[in-house]
Amino acid sequence: LWYNALTDRFAFSVRTTNTEGTIEATTLGSPAASTWYMLTGIHDSANALIYIRANTLVANSAAFAGASLGGTADFLLGVAKTNAAFSMDTGGNLMTGGLTAYWKLEEASGTRNDSIGANNLADNNTVTVVVGRIDSAAQFTAANTEYLSIADNTALSTGNIDFTFAGWVYLDTLV
């Protein structure tokens, strides 16, 4: 899940060794600065589709026929292993059943702990903390190339399965 400054849209991308698929949240339109958005990216392996949903708007979808997904990711928000629908967690009461990892990103600095497992995220280039939508939030400064990462492992490798990434996003400015 990311913001594409060239098209002024939120986007969701998945990649295999030879193929990349990207879908943009065109239903939402251009996001506004200083606004919270719940973004959800979904890979549907049975129907070879990827989806992005911004807030509760209808999801945009695109075909993605990549045969096998995998690798490492610099920043992950949550990985669900079930086909169950994902609901916005507006009150901070997310039910963690079926999740592989859940990062609140409330730590002031350093390692960001996985609330339900051992998939802790390493801090790269000093990601800071600010007031969040629910409690605190990680703040990423693009100019400093700040990100959180974890090495590829069997718990987080998605492969060609259904999976969902979701998180609250707030853009200070639109670049």
GROMACS .gro file of C-alpha atoms in nm:
model
  175
    1LEU     CA    1   0.000   0.000   0.000
    2TRP     CA    2   0.148   0.333  -0.103
    3TYR     CA    3   0.080   0.684  -0.231
    4ASN     CA    4   0.162   0.748  -0.599
    5ALA     CA    5   0.251   1.117  -0.626
    6LEU     CA    6   0.257   1.098  -1.008
    7THR     CA    7  -0.113   1.007  -1.031
    8ASP     CA    8  -0.219   1.151  -0.691
    9ARG     CA    9  -0.379   0.821  -0.583
   10PHE     CA   10  -0.331   0.555  -0.319
   11ALA     CA   11  -0.212   0.229  -0.476
   12PHE     CA   12  -0.158  -0.139  -0.392
   13SER     CA   13   0.112  -0.341  -0.566
   14VAL     CA   14   0.205  -0.707  -0.563
   15ARG     CA   15   0.508  -0.853  -0.734
   16THR     CA   16   0.651  -1.186  -0.842
   17THR     CA   17   0.997  -1.239  -0.983
   18ASN     CA   18   0.879  -1.143  -1.334
   19THR     CA   19   0.540  -0.975  -1.291
   20GLU     CA   20   0.407  -0.672  -1.105
   21GLY     CA   21   0.044  -0.574  -1.062
   22THR     CA   22  -0.075  -0.236  -0.934
   23ILE     CA   23  -0.424  -0.104  -0.870
   24GLU     CA   24  -0.507   0.255  -0.774
   25ALA     CA   25  -0.792   0.378  -0.555
   26THR     CA   26  -0.966   0.572  -0.832
   27THR     CA   27  -1.305   0.555  -0.658
   28LEU     CA   28  -1.163   0.771  -0.377
   29GLY     CA   29  -1.005   1.021  -0.614
   30SER     CA   30  -0.721   1.244  -0.497
   31PRO     CA   31  -0.653   1.209  -0.124
   32ALA     CA   32  -0.641   1.521   0.087
   33ALA     CA   33  -0.352   1.613   0.316
   34SER     CA   34  -0.418   1.605   0.692
   35THR     CA   35  -0.689   1.338   0.660
   36TRP     CA   36  -0.698   0.981   0.795
   37TYR     CA   37  -0.769   0.699   0.548
   38MET     CA   38  -0.821   0.328   0.614
   39LEU     CA   39  -0.648   0.151   0.326
   40THR     CA   40  -0.692  -0.217   0.249
   41GLY     CA   41  -0.504  -0.410  -0.020
   42ILE     CA   42  -0.628  -0.759  -0.108
   43HIS     CA   43  -0.490  -1.041  -0.325
   44ASP     CA   44  -0.754  -1.293  -0.442
   45SER     CA   45  -0.557  -1.590  -0.573
   46ALA     CA   46  -0.860  -1.795  -0.684
   47ASN     CA   47  -0.984  -1.519  -0.917
   48ALA     CA   48  -0.638  -1.375  -1.003
   49LEU     CA   49  -0.734  -1.024  -0.886
   50ILE     CA   50  -0.592  -0.753  -0.663
   51TYR     CA   51  -0.811  -0.493  -0.491
   52ILE     CA   52  -0.763  -0.166  -0.308
   53ARG     CA   53  -1.024  -0.012  -0.080
   54ALA     CA   54  -0.997   0.338   0.070
   55ASN     CA   55  -1.223   0.395   0.370
   56THR     CA   56  -1.552   0.217   0.302
   57LEU     CA   57  -1.572   0.303  -0.068
   58VAL     CA   58  -1.619   0.032  -0.330
   59ALA     CA   59  -1.294  -0.147  -0.401
   60ASN     CA   60  -1.114  -0.096  -0.731
   61SER     CA   61  -0.977  -0.417  -0.881
   62ALA     CA   62  -0.734  -0.532  -1.149
   63ALA     CA   63  -0.633  -0.866  -1.295
   64PHE     CA   64  -0.312  -1.014  -1.159
   65ALA     CA   65  -0.212  -1.353  -1.290
   66GLY     CA   66   0.124  -1.380  -1.117
   67ALA     CA   67   0.184  -1.747  -1.049
   68SER     CA   68   0.376  -1.711  -0.726
   69LEU     CA   69   0.426  -1.424  -0.486
   70GLY     CA   70   0.701  -1.394  -0.232
   71GLY     CA   71   1.008  -1.209  -0.111
   72THR     CA   72   1.063  -0.951   0.157
   73ALA     CA   73   0.877  -0.630   0.221
   74ASP     CA   74   1.015  -0.310   0.367
   75PHE     CA   75   0.691  -0.224   0.546
   76LEU     CA   76   0.397  -0.446   0.632
   77LEU     CA   77   0.084  -0.352   0.824
   78GLY     CA   78  -0.099  -0.683   0.868
   79VAL     CA   79  -0.130  -1.018   0.699
   80ALA     CA   80  -0.453  -1.217   0.727
   81LYS     CA   81  -0.455  -1.590   0.653
   82THR     CA   82  -0.830  -1.618   0.616
   83ASN     CA   83  -1.076  -1.523   0.343
   84ALA     CA   84  -1.292  -1.338   0.596
   85ALA     CA   85  -1.390  -0.979   0.519
   86PHE     CA   86  -1.175  -0.710   0.682
   87SER     CA   87  -1.364  -0.439   0.871
   88MET     CA   88  -1.239  -0.094   0.964
   89ASP     CA   89  -1.114  -0.086   1.323
   90THR     CA   90  -1.233   0.261   1.421
   91GLY     CA   91  -1.220   0.195   1.795
   92GLY     CA   92  -0.889   0.014   1.834
   93ASN     CA   93  -1.059  -0.317   1.911
   94LEU     CA   94  -0.930  -0.526   1.622
   95MET     CA   95  -0.998  -0.893   1.671
   96THR     CA   96  -0.664  -1.059   1.601
   97GLY     CA   97  -0.799  -1.407   1.522
   98GLY     CA   98  -0.667  -1.524   1.185
   99LEU     CA   99  -0.394  -1.257   1.169
  100THR     CA  100  -0.034  -1.356   1.117
  101ALA     CA  101   0.102  -1.023   1.242
  102TYR     CA  102  -0.040  -0.704   1.393
  103TRP     CA  103   0.172  -0.393   1.442
  104LYS     CA  104   0.024  -0.103   1.639
  105LEU     CA  105   0.334   0.109   1.558
  106GLU     CA  106   0.302   0.291   1.891
  107GLU     CA  107   0.666   0.262   2.000
  108ALA     CA  108   0.854   0.594   2.026
  109SER     CA  109   1.151   0.458   1.827
  110GLY     CA  110   1.347   0.144   1.750
  111THR     CA  111   1.191  -0.200   1.695
  112ARG     CA  112   0.813  -0.206   1.639
  113ASN     CA  113   0.667  -0.507   1.817
  114ASP     CA  114   0.425  -0.759   1.671
  115SER     CA  115   0.130  -0.762   1.913
  116ILE     CA  116   0.037  -1.125   1.845
  117GLY     CA  117   0.361  -1.297   1.742
  118ALA     CA  118   0.733  -1.261   1.694
  119ASN     CA  119   0.739  -1.073   1.361
  120ASN     CA  120   0.893  -0.754   1.498
  121LEU     CA  121   0.984  -0.476   1.252
  122ALA     CA  122   1.333  -0.324   1.242
  123ASP     CA  123   1.360   0.057   1.233
  124ASN     CA  124   1.557   0.190   0.935
  125ASN     CA  125   1.671   0.553   0.937
  126THR     CA  126   1.490   0.649   1.260
  127VAL     CA  127   1.115   0.632   1.205
  128THR     CA  128   0.954   0.866   1.460
  129VAL     CA  129   0.620   0.864   1.642
  130VAL     CA  130   0.327   1.111   1.634
  131VAL     CA  131  -0.029   1.123   1.762
  132GLY     CA  132  -0.221   0.864   1.560
  133ARG     CA  133  -0.577   0.781   1.462
  134ILE     CA  134  -0.584   0.539   1.754
  135ASP     CA  135  -0.322   0.617   2.021
  136SER     CA  136   0.021   0.675   1.859
  137ALA     CA  137   0.145   0.618   1.503
  138ALA     CA  138   0.472   0.576   1.317
  139GLN     CA  139   0.574   0.877   1.109
  140PHE     CA  140   0.777   0.813   0.794
  141THR     CA  141   0.977   1.098   0.641
  142ALA     CA  142   1.034   1.027   0.271
  143ALA     CA  143   1.333   1.262   0.247
  144ASN     CA  144   1.512   1.047   0.510
  145THR     CA  145   1.417   0.717   0.342
  146GLU     CA  146   1.259   0.597   0.667
  147TYR     CA  147   1.095   0.256   0.674
  148LEU     CA  148   1.031  -0.051   0.887
  149SER     CA  149   1.139  -0.395   0.766
  150ILE     CA  150   1.150  -0.763   0.843
  151ALA     CA  151   1.340  -1.042   0.672
  152ASP     CA  152   1.134  -1.286   0.468
  153ASN     CA  153   1.013  -1.579   0.676
  154THR     CA  154   0.759  -1.860   0.643
  155ALA     CA  155   0.499  -1.682   0.858
  156LEU     CA  156   0.494  -1.374   0.632
  157SER     CA  157   0.570  -1.519   0.287
  158THR     CA  158   0.243  -1.495   0.105
  159GLY     CA  159   0.302  -1.717  -0.195
  160ASN     CA  160   0.006  -1.759  -0.429
  161ILE     CA  161  -0.259  -1.741  -0.155
  162ASP     CA  162  -0.528  -1.496  -0.052
  163PHE     CA  163  -0.396  -1.221   0.174
  164THR     CA  164  -0.488  -0.876   0.302
  165PHE     CA  165  -0.281  -0.576   0.414
  166ALA     CA  166  -0.455  -0.293   0.596
  167GLY     CA  167  -0.368   0.018   0.794
  168TRP     CA  168  -0.457   0.374   0.880
  169VAL     CA  169  -0.270   0.627   0.664
  170TYR     CA  170  -0.228   1.003   0.713
  171LEU     CA  171  -0.043   1.223   0.465
  172ASP     CA  172   0.105   1.542   0.615
  173THR     CA  173   0.147   1.685   0.266
  174LEU     CA  174   0.098   1.565  -0.089
  175VAL     CA  175   0.426   1.563  -0.281
   0.00000   0.00000   0.00000
